[in-house]
mmCIF file of C-alpha atoms in Angstrom:
data_model
loop_
_atom_site.group_PDB
_atom_site.id
_atom_site.type_symbol
_atom_site.label_atom_id
_atom_site.label_comp_id
_atom_site.label_asym_id
_atom_site.label_seq_id
_atom_site.Cartn_x
_atom_site.Cartn_y
_atom_site.Cartn_z
ATOM 1 C CA UNK N 1 -18.352 2.042 2.146
ATOM 2 C CA UNK N 2 -19.077 4.369 4.800
ATOM 3 C CA UNK N 3 -21.866 6.285 2.816
ATOM 4 C CA UNK N 4 -23.848 4.884 0.019
ATOM 5 C CA UNK N 5 -22.330 5.607 -3.612
ATOM 6 C CA UNK N 6 -18.924 7.373 -1.958
ATOM 7 C CA UNK N 7 -16.226 4.629 -1.952
ATOM 8 C CA UNK N 8 -13.239 5.504 0.162
ATOM 9 C CA UNK N 9 -9.628 4.445 -0.879
ATOM 10 C CA UNK N 10 -6.711 3.520 1.366
ATOM 11 C CA UNK N 11 -3.597 5.204 0.049
ATOM 12 C CA UNK N 12 -0.017 4.724 0.873
ATOM 13 C CA UNK N 13 0.999 7.828 2.912
ATOM 14 C CA UNK N 14 4.132 8.091 0.910
ATOM 15 C CA UNK N 15 2.230 8.687 -2.079
ATOM 16 C CA UNK N 16 0.471 11.603 -0.533
ATOM 17 C CA UNK N 17 3.738 13.312 0.080
ATOM 18 C CA UNK N 18 4.048 11.801 3.870
ATOM 19 C CA UNK N 19 8.098 11.702 4.415
ATOM 20 C CA UNK N 20 7.491 8.056 5.814
ATOM 21 C CA UNK N 21 9.734 5.760 3.360
ATOM 22 C CA UNK N 22 12.669 3.723 4.583
ATOM 23 C CA UNK N 23 14.818 6.629 3.619
ATOM 24 C CA UNK N 24 12.663 9.253 5.234
ATOM 25 C CA UNK N 25 11.433 10.421 2.093
ATOM 26 C CA UNK N 26 8.222 10.535 0.155
ATOM 27 C CA UNK N 27 6.956 9.676 -3.160
ATOM 28 C CA UNK N 28 4.248 11.853 -3.795
ATOM 29 C CA UNK N 29 2.434 11.594 -6.660
ATOM 30 C CA UNK N 30 0.601 14.676 -8.609
ATOM 31 C CA UNK N 31 -2.655 14.192 -9.411
ATOM 32 C CA UNK N 32 -5.381 16.622 -9.055
ATOM 33 C CA UNK N 33 -8.176 13.290 -9.017
ATOM 34 C CA UNK N 34 -6.534 12.368 -5.987
ATOM 35 C CA UNK N 35 -6.615 15.679 -4.528
ATOM 36 C CA UNK N 36 -10.105 15.919 -5.143
ATOM 37 C CA UNK N 37 -10.860 12.595 -3.478
ATOM 38 C CA UNK N 38 -8.626 13.786 -0.354
ATOM 39 C CA UNK N 39 -11.072 17.177 -0.494
ATOM 40 C CA UNK N 40 -14.150 14.828 -0.388
ATOM 41 C CA UNK N 41 -12.982 13.023 2.773
ATOM 42 C CA UNK N 42 -12.474 9.936 0.444
ATOM 43 C CA UNK N 43 -8.643 8.911 1.003
ATOM 44 C CA UNK N 44 -7.536 7.454 4.130
ATOM 45 C CA UNK N 45 -3.504 7.732 4.402
ATOM 46 C CA UNK N 46 -1.914 4.640 5.834
ATOM 47 C CA UNK N 47 1.688 3.394 5.814
ATOM 48 C CA UNK N 48 1.790 -0.162 6.973
ATOM 49 C CA UNK N 49 5.440 -0.218 7.690
ATOM 50 C CA UNK N 50 5.448 2.521 10.067
ATOM 51 C CA UNK N 51 1.812 1.368 11.497
ATOM 52 C CA UNK N 52 3.806 -1.952 12.041
ATOM 53 C CA UNK N 53 6.416 -0.551 14.352
ATOM 54 C CA UNK N 54 9.508 0.458 11.982
ATOM 55 C CA UNK N 55 11.061 3.614 12.328
ATOM 56 C CA UNK N 56 11.463 6.453 9.744
ATOM 57 C CA UNK N 57 14.228 6.512 8.551
ATOM 58 C CA UNK N 58 15.026 2.649 8.527
ATOM 59 C CA UNK N 59 17.305 0.033 6.685
ATOM 60 C CA UNK N 60 15.744 -1.235 3.328
ATOM 61 C CA UNK N 61 14.160 -4.256 3.447
ATOM 62 C CA UNK N 62 12.857 -6.857 0.714
ATOM 63 C CA UNK N 63 10.761 -9.769 0.654
ATOM 64 C CA UNK N 64 12.366 -13.277 0.446
ATOM 65 C CA UNK N 65 9.374 -15.564 0.073
ATOM 66 C CA UNK N 66 7.308 -15.212 3.059
ATOM 67 C CA UNK N 67 9.979 -13.475 5.160
ATOM 68 C CA UNK N 68 11.127 -9.633 4.890
ATOM 69 C CA UNK N 69 14.684 -8.734 6.062
ATOM 70 C CA UNK N 70 16.906 -6.104 5.828
ATOM 71 C CA UNK N 71 20.486 -6.345 3.718
ATOM 72 C CA UNK N 72 22.066 -6.726 7.141
ATOM 73 C CA UNK N 73 19.952 -9.834 7.440
ATOM 74 C CA UNK N 74 17.461 -8.617 10.433
ATOM 75 C CA UNK N 75 14.208 -10.300 9.969
ATOM 76 C CA UNK N 76 11.370 -7.572 9.886
ATOM 77 C CA UNK N 77 8.432 -9.948 8.908
ATOM 78 C CA UNK N 78 6.533 -9.330 12.111
ATOM 79 C CA UNK N 79 6.432 -5.549 11.659
ATOM 80 C CA UNK N 80 5.562 -6.101 7.911
ATOM 81 C CA UNK N 81 2.794 -8.406 9.188
ATOM 82 C CA UNK N 82 1.451 -6.366 11.735
ATOM 83 C CA UNK N 83 1.347 -3.353 9.298
ATOM 84 C CA UNK N 84 -0.492 -5.596 6.960
ATOM 85 C CA UNK N 85 -3.216 -6.771 9.351
ATOM 86 C CA UNK N 86 -3.819 -3.083 10.733
ATOM 87 C CA UNK N 87 -4.081 -1.726 7.094
ATOM 88 C CA UNK N 88 -6.859 -4.784 6.917
ATOM 89 C CA UNK N 89 -8.599 -3.793 10.090
ATOM 90 C CA UNK N 90 -8.783 -0.169 8.909
ATOM 91 C CA UNK N 91 -10.254 -1.171 5.467
ATOM 92 C CA UNK N 92 -12.868 -3.317 7.480
ATOM 93 C CA UNK N 93 -13.688 -0.918 9.848
ATOM 94 C CA UNK N 94 -14.155 1.891 7.017
ATOM 95 C CA UNK N 95 -15.905 -0.838 4.421
ATOM 96 C CA UNK N 96 -12.738 0.323 2.067
ATOM 97 C CA UNK N 97 -12.681 -1.911 -1.004
ATOM 98 C CA UNK N 98 -9.942 -0.122 -2.899
ATOM 99 C CA UNK N 99 -6.406 0.605 -2.167
ATOM 100 C CA UNK N 100 -3.624 2.704 -3.945
ATOM 101 C CA UNK N 101 -0.577 1.366 -2.820
ATOM 102 C CA UNK N 102 3.295 2.205 -3.715
ATOM 103 C CA UNK N 103 4.533 -0.318 -6.492
ATOM 104 C CA UNK N 104 7.690 -1.975 -5.632
ATOM 105 C CA UNK N 105 7.366 -1.927 -1.985
ATOM 106 C CA UNK N 106 7.846 -4.866 0.073
ATOM 107 C CA UNK N 107 4.411 -4.288 1.843
ATOM 108 C CA UNK N 108 2.818 -2.321 -0.678
ATOM 109 C CA UNK N 109 3.888 -3.682 -4.072
ATOM 110 C CA UNK N 110 0.856 -4.959 -6.252
ATOM 111 C CA UNK N 111 2.538 -6.138 -9.434
ATOM 112 C CA UNK N 112 6.381 -5.989 -8.779
ATOM 113 C CA UNK N 113 8.799 -5.940 -5.763
ATOM 114 C CA UNK N 114 12.444 -6.343 -5.561
ATOM 115 C CA UNK N 115 14.128 -9.631 -5.767
ATOM 116 C CA UNK N 116 15.079 -10.039 -2.158
ATOM 117 C CA UNK N 117 18.994 -9.973 -2.874
ATOM 118 C CA UNK N 118 19.169 -6.002 -2.621
ATOM 119 C CA UNK N 119 20.532 -5.692 -6.187
ATOM 120 C CA UNK N 120 17.988 -2.964 -7.348
ATOM 121 C CA UNK N 121 16.253 -6.114 -9.598
ATOM 122 C CA UNK N 122 12.490 -5.893 -9.772
ATOM 123 C CA UNK N 123 10.598 -9.061 -10.097
ATOM 124 C CA UNK N 124 6.892 -9.853 -10.482
ATOM 125 C CA UNK N 125 5.369 -10.027 -7.024
ATOM 126 C CA UNK N 126 3.208 -8.405 -4.176
ATOM 127 C CA UNK N 127 4.134 -6.840 -1.005
ATOM 128 C CA UNK N 128 2.533 -8.257 2.504
ATOM 129 C CA UNK N 129 -0.147 -5.701 2.780
ATOM 130 C CA UNK N 130 -1.266 -6.030 -0.723
ATOM 131 C CA UNK N 131 -1.561 -9.796 -0.867
ATOM 132 C CA UNK N 132 -3.417 -9.657 2.529
ATOM 133 C CA UNK N 133 -5.784 -7.146 1.265
ATOM 134 C CA UNK N 134 -6.537 -9.099 -2.012
ATOM 135 C CA UNK N 135 -7.027 -12.122 -0.015
ATOM 136 C CA UNK N 136 -9.736 -10.293 1.977
ATOM 137 C CA UNK N 137 -11.414 -8.949 -1.367
ATOM 138 C CA UNK N 138 -9.998 -5.165 -1.378
ATOM 139 C CA UNK N 139 -8.688 -4.338 -4.996
ATOM 140 C CA UNK N 140 -5.235 -2.849 -4.768
ATOM 141 C CA UNK N 141 -3.902 -0.669 -7.579
ATOM 142 C CA UNK N 142 -0.379 1.210 -8.175
ATOM 143 C CA UNK N 143 0.367 4.863 -8.881
ATOM 144 C CA UNK N 144 0.878 3.655 -12.128
ATOM 145 C CA UNK N 145 -2.908 2.551 -12.438
ATOM 146 C CA UNK N 146 -4.752 5.758 -11.422
ATOM 147 C CA UNK N 147 -7.051 5.203 -14.407
ATOM 148 C CA UNK N 148 -8.245 1.851 -13.608
ATOM 149 C CA UNK N 149 -8.813 2.771 -9.925
ATOM 150 C CA UNK N 150 -11.116 5.730 -11.230
ATOM 151 C CA UNK N 151 -13.043 3.691 -13.320
ATOM 152 C CA UNK N 152 -13.260 1.064 -10.385
ATOM 153 C CA UNK N 153 -14.507 3.804 -8.081
ATOM 154 C CA UNK N 154 -16.988 4.834 -10.567
ATOM 155 C CA UNK N 155 -18.663 1.775 -11.301
ATOM 156 C CA UNK N 156 -18.540 1.129 -7.282
ATOM 157 C CA UNK N 157 -20.404 4.064 -6.981
ATOM 158 C CA UNK N 158 -22.791 3.590 -10.000
ATOM 159 C CA UNK N 159 -23.735 0.128 -8.650
ATOM 160 C CA UNK N 160 -24.106 1.299 -5.193
ATOM 161 C CA UNK N 161 -26.258 4.304 -6.006
#
């Protein structure tokens, strides 16, 4: 944590309304609680796919095992891995132990991702960034788990105080 008792959160830029998704859109969520965290300077906006070097818009990509490919077969694994590494570096540099990432994304999915066949079918799995952050002890939550994230932050703040 950068300040005692004040944990920060890495947040998918698309969830904060930034148009960085593959289709050039955002998936901004309406959350007064998240707005308060932002106003307190506790939110670090980050898009691993853009940070990894991919343009916006870009062809949709899905995980196929350890690889990430577009529907046309273009291998974008290196960009996804680079983005994941940069997300981890940001978290480590700022002492961030919590992340709020976009569910379903091949980078950020925390409980489900698409099946890799471009059929619109979800399967249980996690994105490249989520997997790397979790391997380094960072707790990852999706936009569907805001109450769980709030509870984890409150616990972290109370134990650090």
